[in-house]
Short mmCIF file of C-alpha atoms in Angstrom, two decimals:
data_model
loop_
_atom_site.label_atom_id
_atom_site.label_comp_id
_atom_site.label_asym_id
_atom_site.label_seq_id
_atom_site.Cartn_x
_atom_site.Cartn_y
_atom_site.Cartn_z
CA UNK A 1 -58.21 -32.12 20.16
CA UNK A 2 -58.12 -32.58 16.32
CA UNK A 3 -61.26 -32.48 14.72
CA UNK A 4 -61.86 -35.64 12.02
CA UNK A 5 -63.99 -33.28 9.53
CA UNK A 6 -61.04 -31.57 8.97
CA UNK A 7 -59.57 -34.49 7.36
CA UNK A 8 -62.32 -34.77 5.13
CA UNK A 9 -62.45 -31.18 3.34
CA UNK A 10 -61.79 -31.41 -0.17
CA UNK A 11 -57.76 -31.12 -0.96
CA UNK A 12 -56.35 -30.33 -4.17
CA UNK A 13 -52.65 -30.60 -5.02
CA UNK A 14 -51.56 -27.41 -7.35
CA UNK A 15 -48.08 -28.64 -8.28
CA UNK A 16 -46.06 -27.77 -4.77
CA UNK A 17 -49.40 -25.81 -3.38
CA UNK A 18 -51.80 -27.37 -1.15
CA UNK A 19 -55.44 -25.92 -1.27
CA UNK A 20 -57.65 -26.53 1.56
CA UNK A 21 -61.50 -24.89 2.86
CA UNK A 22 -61.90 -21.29 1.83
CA UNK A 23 -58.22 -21.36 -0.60
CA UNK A 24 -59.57 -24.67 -2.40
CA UNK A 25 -59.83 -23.82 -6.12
CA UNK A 26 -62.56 -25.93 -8.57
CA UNK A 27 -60.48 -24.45 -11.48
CA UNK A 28 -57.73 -25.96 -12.82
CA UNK A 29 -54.85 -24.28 -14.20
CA UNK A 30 -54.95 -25.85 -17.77
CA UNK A 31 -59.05 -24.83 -17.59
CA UNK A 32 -57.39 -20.80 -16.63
CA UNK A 33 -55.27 -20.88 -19.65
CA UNK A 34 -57.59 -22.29 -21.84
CA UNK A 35 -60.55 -20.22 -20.90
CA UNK A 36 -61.07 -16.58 -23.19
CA UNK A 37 -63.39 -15.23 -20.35
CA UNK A 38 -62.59 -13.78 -17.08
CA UNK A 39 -60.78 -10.55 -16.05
CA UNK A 40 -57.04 -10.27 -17.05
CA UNK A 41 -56.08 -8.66 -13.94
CA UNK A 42 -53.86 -12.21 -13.73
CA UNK A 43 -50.80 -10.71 -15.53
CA UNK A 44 -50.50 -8.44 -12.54
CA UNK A 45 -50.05 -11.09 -9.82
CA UNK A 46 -46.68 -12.33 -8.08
CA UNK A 47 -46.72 -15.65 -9.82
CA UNK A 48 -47.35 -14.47 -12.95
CA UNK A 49 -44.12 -11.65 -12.06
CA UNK A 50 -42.43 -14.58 -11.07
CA UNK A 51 -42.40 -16.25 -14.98
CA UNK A 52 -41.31 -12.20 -15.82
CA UNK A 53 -38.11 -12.63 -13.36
CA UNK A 54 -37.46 -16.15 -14.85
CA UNK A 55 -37.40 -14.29 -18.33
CA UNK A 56 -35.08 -11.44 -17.54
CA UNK A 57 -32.44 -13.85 -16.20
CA UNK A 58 -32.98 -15.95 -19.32
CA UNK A 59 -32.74 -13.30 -21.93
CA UNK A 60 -29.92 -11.26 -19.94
CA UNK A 61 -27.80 -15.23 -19.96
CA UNK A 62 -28.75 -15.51 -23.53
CA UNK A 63 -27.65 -12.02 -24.42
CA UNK A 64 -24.50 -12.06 -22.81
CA UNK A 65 -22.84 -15.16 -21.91
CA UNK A 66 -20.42 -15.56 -25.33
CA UNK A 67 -19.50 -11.67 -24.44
CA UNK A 68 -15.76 -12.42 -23.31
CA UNK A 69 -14.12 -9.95 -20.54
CA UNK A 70 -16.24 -6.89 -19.74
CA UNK A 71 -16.11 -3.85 -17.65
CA UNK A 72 -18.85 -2.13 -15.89
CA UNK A 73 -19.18 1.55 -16.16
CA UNK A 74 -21.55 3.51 -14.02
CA UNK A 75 -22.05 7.48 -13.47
CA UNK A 76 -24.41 9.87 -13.72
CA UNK A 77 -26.54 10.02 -16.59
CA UNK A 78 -27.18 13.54 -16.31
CA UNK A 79 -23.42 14.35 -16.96
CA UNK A 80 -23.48 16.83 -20.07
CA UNK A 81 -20.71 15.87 -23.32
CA UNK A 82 -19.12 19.58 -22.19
CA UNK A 83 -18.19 18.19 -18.48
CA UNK A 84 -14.23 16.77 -18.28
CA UNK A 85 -15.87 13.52 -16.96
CA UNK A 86 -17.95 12.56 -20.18
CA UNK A 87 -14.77 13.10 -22.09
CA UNK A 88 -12.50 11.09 -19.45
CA UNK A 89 -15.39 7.92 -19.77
CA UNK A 90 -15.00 8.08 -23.92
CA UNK A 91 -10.90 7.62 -23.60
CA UNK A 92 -11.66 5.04 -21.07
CA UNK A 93 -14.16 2.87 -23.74
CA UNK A 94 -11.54 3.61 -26.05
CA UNK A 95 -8.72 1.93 -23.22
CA UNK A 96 -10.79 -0.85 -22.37
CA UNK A 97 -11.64 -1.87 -26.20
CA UNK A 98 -8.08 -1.72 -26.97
CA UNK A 99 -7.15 -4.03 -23.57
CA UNK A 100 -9.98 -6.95 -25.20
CA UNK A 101 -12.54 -5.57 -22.73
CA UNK A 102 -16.04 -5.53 -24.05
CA UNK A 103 -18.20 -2.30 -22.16
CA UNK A 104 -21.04 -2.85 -20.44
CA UNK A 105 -23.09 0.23 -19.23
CA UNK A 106 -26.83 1.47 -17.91
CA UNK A 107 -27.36 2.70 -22.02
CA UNK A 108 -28.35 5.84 -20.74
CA UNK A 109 -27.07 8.80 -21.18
CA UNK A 110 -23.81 11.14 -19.71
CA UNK A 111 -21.27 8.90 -18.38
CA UNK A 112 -23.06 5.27 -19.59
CA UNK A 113 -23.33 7.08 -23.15
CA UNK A 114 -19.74 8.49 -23.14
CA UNK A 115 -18.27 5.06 -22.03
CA UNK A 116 -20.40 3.40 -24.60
CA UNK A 117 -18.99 5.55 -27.17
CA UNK A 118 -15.73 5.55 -26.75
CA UNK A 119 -15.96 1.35 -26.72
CA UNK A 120 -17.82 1.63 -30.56
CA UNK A 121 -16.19 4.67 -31.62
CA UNK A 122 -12.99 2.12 -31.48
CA UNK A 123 -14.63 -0.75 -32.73
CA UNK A 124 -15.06 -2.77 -29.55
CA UNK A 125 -18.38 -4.44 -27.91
CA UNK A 126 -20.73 -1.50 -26.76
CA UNK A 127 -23.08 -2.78 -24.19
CA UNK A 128 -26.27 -1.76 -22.33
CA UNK A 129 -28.51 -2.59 -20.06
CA UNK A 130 -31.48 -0.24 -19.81
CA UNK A 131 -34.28 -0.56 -17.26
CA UNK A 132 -37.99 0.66 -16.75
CA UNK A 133 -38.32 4.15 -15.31
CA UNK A 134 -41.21 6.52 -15.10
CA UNK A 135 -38.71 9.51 -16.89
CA UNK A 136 -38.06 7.06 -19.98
CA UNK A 137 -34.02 7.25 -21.30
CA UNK A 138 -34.01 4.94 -23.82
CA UNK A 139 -30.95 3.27 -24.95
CA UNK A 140 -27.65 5.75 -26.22
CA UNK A 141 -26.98 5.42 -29.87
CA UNK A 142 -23.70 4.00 -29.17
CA UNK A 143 -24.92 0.58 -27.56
CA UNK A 144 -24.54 -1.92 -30.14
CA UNK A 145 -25.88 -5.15 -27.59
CA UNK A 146 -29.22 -3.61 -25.16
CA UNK A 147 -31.61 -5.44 -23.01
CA UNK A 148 -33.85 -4.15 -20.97
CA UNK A 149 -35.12 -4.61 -18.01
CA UNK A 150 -38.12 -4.81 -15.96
CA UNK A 151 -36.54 -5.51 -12.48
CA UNK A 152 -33.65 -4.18 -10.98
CA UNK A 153 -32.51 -6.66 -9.48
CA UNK A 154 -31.94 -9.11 -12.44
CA UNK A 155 -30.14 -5.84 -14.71
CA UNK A 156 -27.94 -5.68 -11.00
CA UNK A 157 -26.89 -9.63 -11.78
CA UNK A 158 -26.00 -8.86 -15.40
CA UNK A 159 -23.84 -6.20 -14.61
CA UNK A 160 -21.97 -8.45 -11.97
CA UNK A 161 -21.76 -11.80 -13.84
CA UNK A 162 -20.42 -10.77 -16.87
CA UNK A 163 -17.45 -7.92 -15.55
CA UNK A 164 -14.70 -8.14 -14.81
CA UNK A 165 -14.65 -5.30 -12.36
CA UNK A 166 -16.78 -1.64 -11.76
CA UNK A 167 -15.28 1.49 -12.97
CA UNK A 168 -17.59 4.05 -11.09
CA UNK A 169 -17.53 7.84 -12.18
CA UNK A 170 -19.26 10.64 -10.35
CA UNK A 171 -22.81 9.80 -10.33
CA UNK A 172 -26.19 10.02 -8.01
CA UNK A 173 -28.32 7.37 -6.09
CA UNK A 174 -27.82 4.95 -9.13
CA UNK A 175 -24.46 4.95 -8.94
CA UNK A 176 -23.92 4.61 -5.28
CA UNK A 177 -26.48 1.53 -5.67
CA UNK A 178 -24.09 0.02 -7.89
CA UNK A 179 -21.21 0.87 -6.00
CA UNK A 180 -22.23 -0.22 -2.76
CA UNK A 181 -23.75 -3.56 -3.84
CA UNK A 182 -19.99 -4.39 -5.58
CA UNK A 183 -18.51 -3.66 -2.46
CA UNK A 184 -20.39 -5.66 -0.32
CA UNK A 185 -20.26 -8.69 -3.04
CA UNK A 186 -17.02 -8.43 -2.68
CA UNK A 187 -16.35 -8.26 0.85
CA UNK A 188 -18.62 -11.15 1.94
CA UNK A 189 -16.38 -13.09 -0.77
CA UNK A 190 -19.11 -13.43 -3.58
CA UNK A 191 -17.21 -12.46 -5.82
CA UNK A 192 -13.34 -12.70 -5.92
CA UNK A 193 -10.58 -11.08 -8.04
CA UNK A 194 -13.01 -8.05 -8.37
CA UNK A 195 -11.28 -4.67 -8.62
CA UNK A 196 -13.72 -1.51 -7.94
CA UNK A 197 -12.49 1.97 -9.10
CA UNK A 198 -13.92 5.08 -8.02
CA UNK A 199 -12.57 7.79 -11.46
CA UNK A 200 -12.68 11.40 -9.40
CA UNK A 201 -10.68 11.83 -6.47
CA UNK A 202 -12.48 15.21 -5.28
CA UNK A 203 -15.22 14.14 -5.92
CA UNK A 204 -15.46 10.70 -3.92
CA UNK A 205 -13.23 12.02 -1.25
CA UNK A 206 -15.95 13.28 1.16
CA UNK A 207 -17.59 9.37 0.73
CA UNK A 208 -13.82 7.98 1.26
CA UNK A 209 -13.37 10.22 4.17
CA UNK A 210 -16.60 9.14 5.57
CA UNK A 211 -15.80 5.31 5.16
CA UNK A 212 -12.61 5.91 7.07
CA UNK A 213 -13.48 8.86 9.94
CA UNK A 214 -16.86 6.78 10.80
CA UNK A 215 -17.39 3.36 9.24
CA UNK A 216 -13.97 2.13 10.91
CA UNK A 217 -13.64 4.63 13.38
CA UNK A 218 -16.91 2.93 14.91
CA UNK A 219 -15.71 -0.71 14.22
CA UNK A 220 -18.91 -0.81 11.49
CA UNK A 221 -16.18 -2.06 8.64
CA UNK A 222 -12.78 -3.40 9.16
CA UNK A 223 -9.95 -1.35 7.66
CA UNK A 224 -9.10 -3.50 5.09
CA UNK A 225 -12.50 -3.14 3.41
CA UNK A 226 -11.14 0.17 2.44
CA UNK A 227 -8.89 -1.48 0.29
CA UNK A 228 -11.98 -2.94 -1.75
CA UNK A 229 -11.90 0.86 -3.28
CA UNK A 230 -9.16 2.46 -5.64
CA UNK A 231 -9.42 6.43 -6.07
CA UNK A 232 -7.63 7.83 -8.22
CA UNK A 233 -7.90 10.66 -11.65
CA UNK A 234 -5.93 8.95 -13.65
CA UNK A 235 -6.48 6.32 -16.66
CA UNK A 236 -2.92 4.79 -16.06
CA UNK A 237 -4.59 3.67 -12.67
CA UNK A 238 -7.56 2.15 -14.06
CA UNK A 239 -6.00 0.37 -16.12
CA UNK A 240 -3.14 -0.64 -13.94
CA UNK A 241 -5.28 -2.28 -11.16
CA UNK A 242 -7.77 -3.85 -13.97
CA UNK A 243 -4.18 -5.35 -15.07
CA UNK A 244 -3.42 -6.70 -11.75
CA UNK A 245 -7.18 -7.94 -11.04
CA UNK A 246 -6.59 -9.83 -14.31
CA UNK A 247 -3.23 -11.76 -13.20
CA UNK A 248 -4.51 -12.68 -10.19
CA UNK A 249 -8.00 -14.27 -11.64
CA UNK A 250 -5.29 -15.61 -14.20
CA UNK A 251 -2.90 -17.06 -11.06
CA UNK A 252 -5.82 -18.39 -9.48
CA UNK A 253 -7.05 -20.39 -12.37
CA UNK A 254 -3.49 -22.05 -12.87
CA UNK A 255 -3.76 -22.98 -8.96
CA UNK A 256 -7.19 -24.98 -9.30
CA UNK A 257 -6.89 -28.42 -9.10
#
């Protein structure tokens, strides 16, 4: 049976939030942000985060959205300048300037420095977008456009929206983030006409081998999600199946209504 004193606590209406017995608040939430006193533990909550998040998205939009075609670069940041890689990601800024590509990157440093370079070094659009970390990296001196982040997740969006496809070098746990949230974008269709290419064929074979011998073998992927990955050593490639990406987002758009 309902009691009828419950009908008669006091309510107050917070916007969407309903406040009731022991949650009802006296305060109102022009009196918090007018009020000097009281402990400023508040910037630490999840709805103050929340305004953070909103923030992120709005700057990263800001930053980026009159950037024209991009490509995302990822690898290891603890690549050194004397490893073939680093040189390999500076020819491939250079490629994807000269194609009208604008480079976006962590900013960190190894292969997100060495893209990043080659990109200014021939006077294209050097992006990148740093984020938080205990071990600070700072942004490479070859970024010409940073933000930074807070939250990984809102960097992750930036990196998505605003490329054109993934180029992924050798790289750690970062990198396989990256590389495995593109893939799965892609095969649940969230994003479309997006090319992923994995620069290092020894070195992703064991992961390629793994996809195959195990992820299909067990029925956990279909075969043709393999195809969501090219492997290859070899520039020509990249740029080939960025190429092809690009006439079919370019067939597509002709085919819209």
């Amino acid at each position: 049976m309902t009691r009828h004193d419950e009908f008669e606590r006091p309510v107050k209406y917070a916007g969407p939030v309903i406040q009731r017995g022991k949650h009802y608040d006296v305060t109102t939430t022009d009196q918090r942000l007018l009020d000097t006193a009281g402990p400023t533990d508040w910037v630490h909550t999840d709805p103050w985060r929340v305004l953070r998040i909103q923030s992120e998205f709005i700057e990263g939009f800001g930053a980026l959205a009159e950037l024209g075609p991009a490509i995302s670069v990822f690898g290891s940041a603890r690549t050194q300048p004397d490893d073939p890689s680093y040189q390999l990601a500076v020819d491939l800024g250079e490629r994807l300037t000269g194609a009208g590509y604008a480079v976006i990157t962590g900013g960190g440093p190894g292969i997100m420095e060495a893209a990043n370079k080659g990109a200014q070094e021939a006077g294209g659009t050097s992006v990148g977008l740093g984020i938080e970390l205990p071990f600070e990296q700072g942004i490479n001196a070859y970024v010409d456009l940073a933000v930074n982040f807070r939250y990984f997740f809102a960097r992750k969006t930036m990196f998505v929206k605003y490329a054109q496809g993934f180029v992924v070098f050798p790289g750690g746990y970062g990198t396989l983030d990256e590389l495995f949230e593109a893939m799965t974008l892609v095969q649940t269709h969230k994003v479309t006409a997006f090319p992923i290419v994995l620069v290092g064929e020894s070195y992703w074979k064991g992961l390629v081998d793994w996809l195959r011998d195990t992820l299909v073998a067990e029925k956990k992927i279909s075969p043709v999600d393999l195809d969501l990955l090219t492997v290859t050593d070899d520039l020509d490639d990249v740029m080939s199946v960025l190429a092809r990406a690009e006439e079919a987002r370019r067939a597509a758009g002709r085919e819209q209504p």
